[in-house]
PDB file of C-alpha atoms and ligand atoms in Angstrom:
ATOM      1  CA  MET A  13      24.489 129.919  48.220  1.00 36.00           C
ATOM      2  CA  LYS A  14      23.448 126.543  49.809  1.00 37.00           C
ATOM      3  CA  THR A  15      20.987 125.590  46.949  1.00 38.00           C
ATOM      4  CA  LEU A  16      23.714 126.707  44.364  1.00 40.00           C
ATOM      5  CA  GLY A  17      26.322 125.030  46.406  1.00 41.00           C
ATOM      6  CA  LYS A  18      24.413 121.573  46.644  1.00 40.00           C
ATOM      7  CA  MET A  19      23.755 121.965  42.774  1.00 41.00           C
ATOM      8  CA  LYS A  20      27.385 122.426  41.911  1.00 41.00           C
ATOM      9  CA  TYR A  21      27.944 119.445  44.062  1.00 43.00           C
ATOM     10  CA  ALA A  22      25.089 117.392  42.204  1.00 43.00           C
ATOM     11  CA  LEU A  23      26.719 118.716  38.755  1.00 42.00           C
ATOM     12  CA  ALA A  24      30.524 117.558  40.122  1.00 44.00           C
ATOM     13  CA  PHE A  25      29.042 114.113  40.999  1.00 42.00           C
ATOM     14  CA  LEU A  26      27.106 113.675  37.877  1.00 42.00           C
ATOM     15  CA  PHE A  27      30.170 114.691  35.783  1.00 42.00           C
ATOM     16  CA  VAL A  28      32.263 111.974  37.609  1.00 41.00           C
ATOM     17  CA  LEU A  29      29.570 109.349  36.775  1.00 40.00           C
ATOM     18  CA  LEU A  30      29.733 110.081  33.379  1.00 39.00           C
ATOM     19  CA  ALA A  31      33.378 110.074  33.227  1.00 39.00           C
ATOM     20  CA  ALA A  32      33.391 106.720  34.791  1.00 36.00           C
ATOM     21  CA  ASN A  33      30.926 105.578  32.289  1.00 34.00           C
ATOM     22  CA  PHE A  34      32.901 106.769  29.258  1.00 31.00           C
ATOM     23  CA  LEU A  35      36.051 105.151  30.643  1.00 27.00           C
ATOM     24  CA  VAL A  36      34.200 101.820  30.985  1.00 24.00           C
ATOM     25  CA  ALA A  37      32.893 102.290  27.538  1.00 25.00           C
ATOM     26  CA  GLN A  38      36.530 103.075  26.125  1.00 21.00           C
ATOM     27  CA  LYS A  39      37.658 100.196  28.127  1.00 26.00           C
ATOM     28  CA  VAL A  40      35.588  97.555  26.401  1.00 25.00           C
ATOM     29  CA  ARG A  41      36.332  99.065  22.999  1.00 27.00           C
ATOM     30  CA  GLU A  42      39.997  98.661  23.676  1.00 33.00           C
ATOM     31  CA  GLY A  43      39.339  95.270  24.899  1.00 40.00           C
ATOM     32  CA  SER A  44      38.470  93.797  21.651  1.00 53.00           C
ATOM     33  CA  ALA A  45      41.568  92.497  20.961  1.00 57.00           C
ATOM     34  CA  PRO A  46      42.711  93.504  17.545  1.00 64.00           C
ATOM     35  CA  ASP A  47      44.996  90.914  15.579  1.00 69.00           C
ATOM     36  CA  GLY A  48      47.572  90.610  13.644  1.00 58.00           C
ATOM     37  CA  MET A  49      49.096  92.259  10.660  1.00 65.00           C
ATOM     38  CA  LYS A  50      52.097  90.234   9.660  1.00 61.00           C
ATOM     39  CA  ASN A  51      54.447  92.817  10.519  1.00 47.00           C
ATOM     40  CA  VAL A  52      53.321  93.507  14.099  1.00 39.00           C
ATOM     41  CA  PRO A  53      56.270  93.054  16.569  1.00 32.00           C
ATOM     42  CA  ASN A  54      55.780  90.323  18.878  1.00 30.00           C
ATOM     43  CA  GLY A  55      56.259  90.262  22.750  1.00 30.00           C
ATOM     44  CA  ASP A  56      58.519  87.425  23.846  1.00 30.00           C
ATOM     45  CA  GLY A  57      56.898  87.377  27.095  1.00 30.00           C
ATOM     46  CA  SER A  58      60.195  86.975  29.066  1.00 31.00           C
ATOM     47  CA  ALA A  59      59.894  89.880  31.045  1.00 30.00           C
ATOM     48  CA  ALA A  60      56.380  89.600  31.776  1.00 33.00           C
ATOM     49  CA  ALA A  61      55.327  89.826  35.452  1.00 34.00           C
ATOM     50  CA  VAL A  62      53.448  87.212  36.867  1.00 39.00           C
ATOM     51  CA  ALA A  63      50.006  87.591  38.491  1.00 42.00           C
ATOM     52  CA  ALA A  64      49.445  84.826  41.314  1.00 43.00           C
ATOM     53  CA  GLY A  65      46.662  82.364  40.156  1.00 42.00           C
ATOM     54  CA  PRO A  66      43.945  81.317  43.165  1.00 41.00           C
ATOM     55  CA  THR A  67      45.738  78.903  44.997  1.00 42.00           C
ATOM     56  CA  GLY A  68      44.903  75.112  44.903  1.00 42.00           C
ATOM     57  CA  GLN A  69      43.116  75.648  41.387  1.00 50.00           C
ATOM     58  CA  ALA A  70      43.889  74.876  37.993  1.00 70.00           C
ATOM     59  CA  VAL A  71      45.519  78.050  37.229  1.00 90.00           C
ATOM     60  CA  VAL A  72      49.369  77.741  36.391  1.00 91.00           C
ATOM     61  CA  THR A  73      51.259  80.719  36.145  1.00 93.00           C
ATOM     62  CA  GLY A  74      55.048  81.827  35.793  1.00 95.00           C
ATOM     63  CA  ASN A  75      55.098  80.972  31.853  1.00 97.00           C
ATOM     64  CA  GLY A  76      55.058  84.132  30.389  1.00 97.00           C
ATOM     65  CA  ILE A  77      51.606  85.082  30.352  1.00 98.00           C
ATOM     66  CA  ASN A  78      49.360  86.373  33.432  1.00 97.00           C
ATOM     67  CA  TYR A  79      46.338  85.177  34.711  1.00 97.00           C
ATOM     68  CA  ASN A  80      43.992  88.175  35.338  1.00 97.00           C
ATOM     69  CA  GLY A  81      40.962  86.442  37.461  1.00 96.00           C
ATOM     70  CA  GLY A  82      38.218  86.105  34.458  1.00 97.00           C
ATOM     71  CA  PRO A  83      36.725  82.740  33.130  1.00 97.00           C
ATOM     72  CA  VAL A  84      37.916  80.484  30.224  1.00 97.00           C
ATOM     73  CA  LEU A  85      35.548  78.503  28.052  1.00 98.00           C
ATOM     74  CA  LYS A  86      35.375  74.864  29.124  1.00 96.00           C
ATOM     75  CA  GLY A  87      34.162  71.596  27.820  1.00 97.00           C
ATOM     76  CA  THR A  88      33.579  71.266  24.236  1.00 98.00           C
ATOM     77  CA  VAL A  89      33.249  74.973  22.778  1.00 98.00           C
ATOM     78  CA  PRO A  90      30.353  75.267  20.199  1.00 98.00           C
ATOM     79  CA  ILE A  91      31.300  77.080  17.272  1.00 99.00           C
ATOM     80  CA  TYR A  92      28.645  79.316  15.183  1.00 98.00           C
ATOM     81  CA  ILE A  93      29.505  80.864  11.851  1.00 98.00           C
ATOM     82  CA  ILE A  94      27.902  83.713  10.015  1.00 98.00           C
ATOM     83  CA  TRP A  95      28.919  83.686   6.549  1.00 98.00           C
ATOM     84  CA  TYR A  96      28.315  87.396   5.613  1.00 98.00           C
ATOM     85  CA  GLY A  97      28.268  88.725   2.211  1.00 98.00           C
ATOM     86  CA  ASN A  98      28.384  86.880  -0.884  1.00 98.00           C
ATOM     87  CA  TRP A  99      29.863  83.477  -0.354  1.00 97.00           C
ATOM     88  CA  ASN A 100      28.317  82.007  -3.545  1.00 96.00           C
ATOM     89  CA  GLY A 101      30.656  83.972  -5.750  1.00 95.00           C
ATOM     90  CA  THR A 102      33.937  83.631  -7.384  1.00 93.00           C
ATOM     91  CA  GLY A 103      38.013  83.738  -6.241  1.00 93.00           C
ATOM     92  CA  SER A 104      37.654  82.311  -2.756  1.00 95.00           C
ATOM     93  CA  ASN A 105      34.380  83.420  -2.025  1.00 96.00           C
ATOM     94  CA  THR A 106      32.849  80.248  -2.512  1.00 95.00           C
ATOM     95  CA  ALA A 107      31.328  76.879  -1.197  1.00 95.00           C
ATOM     96  CA  ALA A 108      34.829  75.336  -1.365  1.00 94.00           C
ATOM     97  CA  THR A 109      36.218  77.741   1.236  1.00 96.00           C
ATOM     98  CA  ARG A 110      33.207  77.003   3.678  1.00 96.00           C
ATOM     99  CA  THR A 111      34.244  73.250   3.251  1.00 96.00           C
ATOM    100  CA  ILE A 112      37.636  73.973   4.085  1.00 96.00           C
ATOM    101  CA  ILE A 113      36.659  76.321   7.128  1.00 97.00           C
ATOM    102  CA  GLU A 114      34.341  73.633   8.228  1.00 98.00           C
ATOM    103  CA  THR A 115      37.005  70.752   7.933  1.00 97.00           C
ATOM    104  CA  LEU A 116      39.351  73.391   9.872  1.00 98.00           C
ATOM    105  CA  ILE A 117      36.981  73.195  12.918  1.00 98.00           C
ATOM    106  CA  GLY A 118      36.306  69.782  13.005  1.00 98.00           C
ATOM    107  CA  GLY A 119      40.093  68.955  12.556  1.00 98.00           C
ATOM    108  CA  LEU A 120      41.305  71.536  15.269  1.00 98.00           C
ATOM    109  CA  SER A 121      39.120  69.699  17.828  1.00 98.00           C
ATOM    110  CA  ASN A 122      41.336  67.468  20.396  1.00 98.00           C
ATOM    111  CA  SER A 123      44.284  68.057  17.951  1.00 98.00           C
ATOM    112  CA  GLY A 124      47.768  68.255  19.333  1.00 98.00           C
ATOM    113  CA  TYR A 125      47.630  72.092  18.356  1.00 98.00           C
ATOM    114  CA  GLU A 126      44.491  72.735  20.067  1.00 98.00           C
ATOM    115  CA  LYS A 127      45.414  70.882  23.039  1.00 97.00           C
ATOM    116  CA  ILE A 128      48.131  73.969  23.700  1.00 98.00           C
ATOM    117  CA  ASN A 129      45.037  75.975  24.668  1.00 97.00           C
ATOM    118  CA  SER A 130      44.651  73.185  27.676  1.00 96.00           C
ATOM    119  CA  THR A 131      47.288  75.024  29.437  1.00 97.00           C
ATOM    120  CA  TYR A 132      45.072  77.832  30.297  1.00 97.00           C
ATOM    121  CA  GLY A 133      42.417  77.557  32.746  1.00 96.00           C
ATOM    122  CA  ASP A 134      40.479  79.355  35.536  1.00 96.00           C
ATOM    123  CA  ALA A 135      39.427  78.490  39.050  1.00 93.00           C
ATOM    124  CA  THR A 136      36.963  75.710  38.128  1.00 93.00           C
ATOM    125  CA  GLY A 137      38.950  74.021  35.495  1.00 95.00           C
ATOM    126  CA  ASN A 138      41.058  74.176  32.039  1.00 96.00           C
ATOM    127  CA  VAL A 139      40.192  74.674  28.394  1.00 97.00           C
ATOM    128  CA  SER A 140      39.668  71.472  27.068  1.00 96.00           C
ATOM    129  CA  GLY A 141      41.061  71.766  23.459  1.00 97.00           C
ATOM    130  CA  ALA A 142      37.630  70.498  22.103  1.00 98.00           C
ATOM    131  CA  MET A 143      35.275  72.215  19.893  1.00 98.00           C
ATOM    132  CA  THR A 144      32.328  71.742  17.724  1.00 98.00           C
ATOM    133  CA  LEU A 145      30.664  73.243  14.782  1.00 98.00           C
ATOM    134  CA  VAL A 146      26.976  73.410  15.748  1.00 98.00           C
ATOM    135  CA  LYS A 147      25.452  75.639  13.163  1.00 98.00           C
ATOM    136  CA  GLU A 148      26.352  78.002  10.260  1.00 98.00           C
ATOM    137  CA  VAL A 149      23.892  80.671   8.764  1.00 98.00           C
ATOM    138  CA  PHE A 150      24.193  83.170   5.799  1.00 98.00           C
ATOM    139  CA  ASP A 151      23.572  86.760   5.706  1.00 98.00           C
ATOM    140  CA  SER A 152      24.092  88.022   2.158  1.00 98.00           C
ATOM    141  CA  GLY A 153      24.461  91.751   3.515  1.00 98.00           C
ATOM    142  CA  SER A 154      21.721  92.804   6.040  1.00 98.00           C
ATOM    143  CA  GLN A 155      24.169  95.570   7.123  1.00 98.00           C
ATOM    144  CA  GLY A 156      25.603  96.446   3.532  1.00 98.00           C
ATOM    145  CA  THR A 157      29.368  96.078   2.377  1.00 98.00           C
ATOM    146  CA  ARG A 158      30.776  98.670   4.425  1.00 98.00           C
ATOM    147  CA  LEU A 159      30.735  97.658   8.163  1.00 98.00           C
ATOM    148  CA  ARG A 160      31.812  98.591  11.503  1.00 96.00           C
ATOM    149  CA  ASN A 161      31.658  97.075  14.751  1.00 96.00           C
ATOM    150  CA  SER A 162      28.171  98.127  15.551  1.00 97.00           C
ATOM    151  CA  ARG A 163      26.697  96.780  12.308  1.00 98.00           C
ATOM    152  CA  ILE A 164      28.508  93.444  13.140  1.00 98.00           C
ATOM    153  CA  SER A 165      26.619  93.358  16.475  1.00 98.00           C
ATOM    154  CA  SER A 166      23.416  94.329  14.847  1.00 98.00           C
ATOM    155  CA  ALA A 167      23.826  91.494  12.142  1.00 98.00           C
ATOM    156  CA  ILE A 168      24.793  88.805  15.070  1.00 98.00           C
ATOM    157  CA  SER A 169      21.933  90.073  17.232  1.00 98.00           C
ATOM    158  CA  ALA A 170      19.549  89.684  14.565  1.00 98.00           C
ATOM    159  CA  GLN A 171      20.565  85.896  14.156  1.00 98.00           C
ATOM    160  CA  LEU A 172      20.086  85.777  18.007  1.00 98.00           C
ATOM    161  CA  THR A 173      16.797  87.312  18.517  1.00 98.00           C
ATOM    162  CA  SER A 174      15.254  85.673  15.408  1.00 98.00           C
ATOM    163  CA  GLY A 175      16.511  82.005  16.887  1.00 98.00           C
ATOM    164  CA  ASN A 176      18.376  81.457  13.527  1.00 98.00           C
ATOM    165  CA  LEU A 177      21.467  80.807  15.904  1.00 98.00           C
ATOM    166  CA  PRO A 178      21.182  79.904  19.659  1.00 98.00           C
ATOM    167  CA  THR A 179      22.038  82.249  22.156  1.00 98.00           C
ATOM    168  CA  ASP A 180      24.948  80.418  23.862  1.00 98.00           C
ATOM    169  CA  ALA A 181      27.227  82.354  26.289  1.00 98.00           C
ATOM    170  CA  SER A 182      29.419  79.208  26.284  1.00 98.00           C
ATOM    171  CA  GLY A 183      30.198  79.538  22.608  1.00 98.00           C
ATOM    172  CA  VAL A 184      32.114  81.536  20.189  1.00 98.00           C
ATOM    173  CA  TYR A 185      30.455  83.347  17.078  1.00 98.00           C
ATOM    174  CA  LEU A 186      32.600  83.526  14.087  1.00 98.00           C
ATOM    175  CA  PHE A 187      31.602  86.463  11.751  1.00 98.00           C
ATOM    176  CA  LEU A 188      33.183  85.338   8.452  1.00 98.00           C
ATOM    177  CA  THR A 189      32.962  88.052   5.468  1.00 98.00           C
ATOM    178  CA  SER A 190      33.556  87.825   1.616  1.00 98.00           C
ATOM    179  CA  SER A 191      36.515  89.814   0.114  1.00 97.00           C
ATOM    180  CA  ASP A 192      34.344  92.400  -1.084  1.00 97.00           C
ATOM    181  CA  VAL A 193      32.803  93.582   2.293  1.00 98.00           C
ATOM    182  CA  LYS A 194      34.792  96.148   4.335  1.00 98.00           C
ATOM    183  CA  GLU A 195      35.186  96.348   7.724  1.00 97.00           C
ATOM    184  CA  SER A 196      36.832  99.589   9.407  1.00 94.00           C
ATOM    185  CA  GLY A 197      40.380  98.819  10.396  1.00 95.00           C
ATOM    186  CA  PHE A 198      40.379  95.473   8.534  1.00 96.00           C
ATOM    187  CA  CYS A 199      43.534  94.897   6.297  1.00 95.00           C
ATOM    188  CA  THR A 200      44.866  98.134   7.634  1.00 94.00           C
ATOM    189  CA  GLN A 201      45.274  97.533  11.450  1.00 95.00           C
ATOM    190  CA  PHE A 202      44.269  93.887  12.001  1.00 96.00           C
ATOM    191  CA  CYS A 203      43.358  90.852  10.157  1.00 96.00           C
ATOM    192  CA  GLY A 204      40.844  89.826  12.535  1.00 97.00           C
ATOM    193  CA  PHE A 205      39.570  90.461  16.115  1.00 97.00           C
ATOM    194  CA  HIS A 206      37.665  89.279  19.037  1.00 97.00           C
ATOM    195  CA  THR A 207      35.359  90.462  21.624  1.00 97.00           C
ATOM    196  CA  ARG A 208      32.573  89.833  24.081  1.00 97.00           C
ATOM    197  CA  GLN A 209      29.358  91.942  24.298  1.00 97.00           C
ATOM    198  CA  THR A 210      25.787  91.426  25.778  1.00 98.00           C
ATOM    199  CA  LEU A 211      23.563  90.614  22.982  1.00 98.00           C
ATOM    200  CA  ASN A 212      20.075  89.207  23.501  1.00 98.00           C
ATOM    201  CA  GLY A 213      20.565  89.277  27.112  1.00 98.00           C
ATOM    202  CA  ALA A 214      23.700  87.001  27.045  1.00 98.00           C
ATOM    203  CA  ASP A 215      27.376  87.488  27.401  1.00 98.00           C
ATOM    204  CA  ILE A 216      28.335  86.741  23.719  1.00 98.00           C
ATOM    205  CA  LYS A 217      31.772  86.075  22.386  1.00 98.00           C
ATOM    206  CA  TRP A 218      32.558  86.982  18.934  1.00 98.00           C
ATOM    207  CA  ALA A 219      35.212  87.235  16.337  1.00 98.00           C
ATOM    208  CA  PHE A 220      35.455  89.105  13.039  1.00 98.00           C
ATOM    209  CA  ILE A 221      37.553  87.243  10.293  1.00 98.00           C
ATOM    210  CA  GLY A 222      37.359  88.730   6.937  1.00 97.00           C
ATOM    211  CA  ASN A 223      38.429  87.057   3.582  1.00 97.00           C
ATOM    212  CA  VAL A 224      41.945  87.770   3.570  1.00 96.00           C
ATOM    213  CA  ASP A 225      42.276  87.903  -0.038  1.00 95.00           C
ATOM    214  CA  GLN A 226      41.333  91.519   0.189  1.00 96.00           C
ATOM    215  CA  CYS A 227      44.913  92.105   1.293  1.00 96.00           C
ATOM    216  CA  PRO A 228      47.056  89.057   0.701  1.00 94.00           C
ATOM    217  CA  SER A 229      50.277  91.374   1.384  1.00 94.00           C
ATOM    218  CA  GLY A 230      49.045  92.071   5.003  1.00 95.00           C
ATOM    219  CA  CYS A 231      47.091  89.093   6.189  1.00 96.00           C
ATOM    220  CA  GLU A 232      48.454  86.096   4.305  1.00 96.00           C
ATOM    221  CA  ALA A 233      51.493  84.350   4.921  1.00 96.00           C
ATOM    222  CA  GLN A 234      51.505  82.928   1.318  1.00 95.00           C
ATOM    223  CA  THR A 235      49.396  83.854  -1.643  1.00 93.00           C
ATOM    224  CA  THR A 236      48.956  80.201  -2.540  1.00 94.00           C
ATOM    225  CA  GLY A 237      47.779  78.095   0.219  1.00 96.00           C
ATOM    226  CA  PRO A 238      47.918  74.247   0.603  1.00 96.00           C
ATOM    227  CA  ASN A 239      44.118  74.222  -0.458  1.00 95.00           C
ATOM    228  CA  SER A 240      44.254  76.797  -3.058  1.00 90.00           C
ATOM    229  CA  THR A 241      42.854  75.557  -6.357  1.00 79.00           C
ATOM    230  CA  ALA A 242      43.383  77.226  -9.841  1.00 68.00           C
ATOM    231  CA  GLY A 243      42.169  80.997  -9.442  1.00 69.00           C
ATOM    232  CA  SER A 244      40.859  80.799  -5.954  1.00 76.00           C
ATOM    233  CA  GLY A 245      43.751  82.539  -4.361  1.00 77.00           C
ATOM    234  CA  GLY A 246      45.049  81.774  -0.699  1.00 91.00           C
ATOM    235  CA  GLY A 247      41.814  83.266   1.159  1.00 95.00           C
ATOM    236  CA  ALA A 248      40.663  79.961   2.585  1.00 96.00           C
ATOM    237  CA  ASP A 249      44.036  79.396   3.882  1.00 97.00           C
ATOM    238  CA  GLY A 250      44.749  82.921   5.148  1.00 97.00           C
ATOM    239  CA  MET A 251      41.460  82.755   6.933  1.00 98.00           C
ATOM    240  CA  ALA A 252      42.100  79.440   8.685  1.00 98.00           C
ATOM    241  CA  ASN A 253      45.249  80.951  10.210  1.00 98.00           C
ATOM    242  CA  VAL A 254      43.271  83.938  11.159  1.00 97.00           C
ATOM    243  CA  ILE A 255      40.478  81.727  12.687  1.00 98.00           C
ATOM    244  CA  ALA A 256      43.147  79.716  14.442  1.00 98.00           C
ATOM    245  CA  HIS A 257      44.291  82.672  16.027  1.00 98.00           C
ATOM    246  CA  GLU A 258      40.910  83.877  17.168  1.00 98.00           C
ATOM    247  CA  THR A 259      39.457  80.968  18.471  1.00 98.00           C
ATOM    248  CA  GLU A 260      42.460  80.275  20.579  1.00 98.00           C
ATOM    249  CA  GLU A 261      42.154  83.748  22.139  1.00 98.00           C
ATOM    250  CA  ALA A 262      38.258  83.800  22.265  1.00 98.00           C
ATOM    251  CA  ILE A 263      38.467  80.582  24.342  1.00 98.00           C
ATOM    252  CA  SER A 264      41.504  81.362  26.876  1.00 98.00           C
ATOM    253  CA  ASP A 265      40.326  84.984  27.233  1.00 98.00           C
ATOM    254  CA  PRO A 266      36.688  85.062  26.385  1.00 98.00           C
ATOM    255  CA  ASP A 267      35.897  88.052  28.472  1.00 97.00           C
ATOM    256  CA  LEU A 268      39.104  89.841  27.645  1.00 97.00           C
ATOM    257  CA  ASN A 269      39.743  89.425  31.844  1.00 97.00           C
ATOM    258  CA  ALA A 270      41.613  86.074  31.986  1.00 97.00           C
ATOM    259  CA  TRP A 271      44.738  85.483  30.186  1.00 97.00           C
ATOM    260  CA  PHE A 272      47.292  87.977  28.508  1.00 97.00           C
ATOM    261  CA  ASP A 273      50.805  89.262  29.135  1.00 97.00           C
ATOM    262  CA  SER A 274      51.896  92.620  31.026  1.00 96.00           C
ATOM    263  CA  SER A 275      51.581  93.870  27.339  1.00 96.00           C
ATOM    264  CA  GLY A 276      48.079  93.085  26.913  1.00 96.00           C
ATOM    265  CA  GLN A 277      49.146  90.322  24.344  1.00 97.00           C
ATOM    266  CA  GLU A 278      47.116  87.093  24.448  1.00 97.00           C
ATOM    267  CA  ASN A 279      48.126  83.796  23.791  1.00 98.00           C
ATOM    268  CA  ALA A 280      48.169  83.807  19.911  1.00 98.00           C
ATOM    269  CA  ASP A 281      49.413  87.406  20.072  1.00 97.00           C
ATOM    270  CA  LYS A 282      52.594  86.069  21.242  1.00 97.00           C
ATOM    271  CA  CYS A 283      53.146  83.850  18.170  1.00 98.00           C
ATOM    272  CA  ASN A 284      51.553  86.165  15.663  1.00 97.00           C
ATOM    273  CA  PHE A 285      52.518  85.084  12.001  1.00 97.00           C
ATOM    274  CA  ARG A 286      55.233  82.719  13.478  1.00 97.00           C
ATOM    275  CA  PHE A 287      54.784  79.230  12.103  1.00 98.00           C
ATOM    276  CA  GLY A 288      58.037  77.517  13.028  1.00 98.00           C
ATOM    277  CA  THR A 289      59.259  74.578  10.569  1.00 98.00           C
ATOM    278  CA  THR A 290      57.181  73.968   7.699  1.00 98.00           C
ATOM    279  CA  SER A 291      56.637  71.185   5.021  1.00 98.00           C
ATOM    280  CA  THR A 292      56.097  71.757   1.303  1.00 97.00           C
ATOM    281  CA  ALA A 293      52.906  70.999  -0.425  1.00 94.00           C
ATOM    282  CA  ALA A 294      52.632  69.655  -4.029  1.00 91.00           C
ATOM    283  CA  ASN A 295      51.713  73.037  -5.407  1.00 92.00           C
ATOM    284  CA  GLY A 296      54.820  74.492  -3.731  1.00 93.00           C
ATOM    285  CA  SER A 297      52.930  76.148  -0.784  1.00 96.00           C
ATOM    286  CA  HIS A 298      53.994  75.350   2.928  1.00 97.00           C
ATOM    287  CA  PHE A 299      52.111  73.857   5.789  1.00 98.00           C
ATOM    288  CA  ASN A 300      52.478  72.964   9.226  1.00 98.00           C
ATOM    289  CA  GLN A 301      49.542  71.032  10.289  1.00 98.00           C
ATOM    290  CA  THR A 302      47.344  68.180   8.952  1.00 98.00           C
ATOM    291  CA  LEU A 303      43.858  68.457  10.292  1.00 98.00           C
ATOM    292  CA  GLY A 304      40.840  66.354   8.967  1.00 97.00           C
ATOM    293  CA  GLY A 305      42.756  65.205   6.103  1.00 97.00           C
ATOM    294  CA  LEU A 306      43.840  68.717   4.571  1.00 97.00           C
ATOM    295  CA  ASN A 307      46.945  70.476   5.143  1.00 97.00           C
ATOM    296  CA  PHE A 308      47.123  74.002   6.730  1.00 98.00           C
ATOM    297  CA  LEU A 309      49.357  76.664   7.641  1.00 98.00           C
ATOM    298  CA  LEU A 310      48.573  77.830  11.119  1.00 98.00           C
ATOM    299  CA  GLN A 311      50.569  80.242  13.206  1.00 98.00           C
ATOM    300  CA  MET A 312      51.751  78.796  16.466  1.00 98.00           C
ATOM    301  CA  ASN A 313      50.027  79.175  19.934  1.00 98.00           C
ATOM    302  CA  TRP A 314      51.924  80.385  23.273  1.00 98.00           C
ATOM    303  CA  GLU A 315      51.889  77.419  25.571  1.00 97.00           C
ATOM    304  CA  ASN A 316      51.497  77.943  29.150  1.00 97.00           C
ATOM    305  CA  SER A 317      53.960  75.662  30.554  1.00 96.00           C
ATOM    306  CA  ARG A 318      57.494  74.550  30.632  1.00 96.00           C
ATOM    307  CA  GLY A 319      58.481  77.968  30.959  1.00 96.00           C
ATOM    308  CA  GLY A 320      56.220  79.266  27.948  1.00 97.00           C
ATOM    309  CA  GLY A 321      56.859  79.362  24.251  1.00 98.00           C
ATOM    310  CA  CYS A 322      55.421  78.996  20.823  1.00 98.00           C
ATOM    311  CA  ASP A 323      54.915  75.781  19.530  1.00 98.00           C
ATOM    312  CA  GLN A 324      52.970  73.712  16.765  1.00 98.00           C
ATOM    313  CA  THR A 325      51.439  70.987  19.206  1.00 98.00           C
ATOM    314  CA  LEU A 326      51.333  70.430  23.153  1.00 97.00           C
ATOM    315  CA  GLY A 327      54.586  69.547  24.468  1.00 96.00           C
ATOM    316  CA  GLY A 328      56.229  69.943  21.179  1.00 97.00           C
ATOM    317  CA  THR A 329      59.401  72.130  20.338  1.00 97.00           C
ATOM    318  CA  PHE A 330      59.556  75.613  21.100  1.00 98.00           C
ATOM    319  CA  GLN A 331      60.409  77.619  17.867  1.00 97.00           C
TER     320      GLN A 331
HETATM  321 ZN1   ZN B 417      45.267  88.123  18.875  1.00 65.33          ZN
END
């Protein structure tokens, strides 16, 4: 019958709408870029197809990573930290780790290492390689010690709606958890990830990085790092490496639609847990960067020039 026919049509249309919504949601979930266990193989980018960038703009392609049309974060990127869990604890869950990470952020800004990221751009300009730590807040465990992404979203959202942290679509929010906090997939599938989400009405870019002392074998390059003190483990140094990785990606691919290769690998993914040549610190650990007066062992980043490759500093030797 006519009415029934209409209804069938309407139902079919509703189904298509629902299916489309489901795919969008799924894509967003997949879009959060999980990162890097030590043994995840890296793409070399050599076979990557090259997407043409807008002509006459700041976008440079042909270096093993593709431009997909989205924006990058430009200017001095504001960094916000949410220290989640118990950061007045033992091991590496301490103020010493907080200081090391603060030094890292300050030291990364405008470093030769961070300038590798300035080879990425969009239609209106390039990444600057500058960042600044604007504000840090604590959350001793509003969402408990067993997290999943929705709980992290709630915790970040609470900081924004309360005004504890500014709601800043041009910044990157680092959600750093103490080693007693579990996050679904952390230490088994990834060491950190970054994503974007509409929170408090803005397009918020956030990254999860756990204290990798929860899984040194999967997520730490070395159990004693250059900044380890007796009994502190390599957590701070291991987190520094993952933070470098996630901030590079959150800045060059903030909305998950700018820079990645044909395998979906973002710039830091292409050099995951690859450090290049290192020096040896007094405590026997290895390092390849000195930032803010501290030594760090940070993975290399993919330089989008000279054909593309992993290096430790802009214009350095591909390794
Ligand atoms: Zn990554």
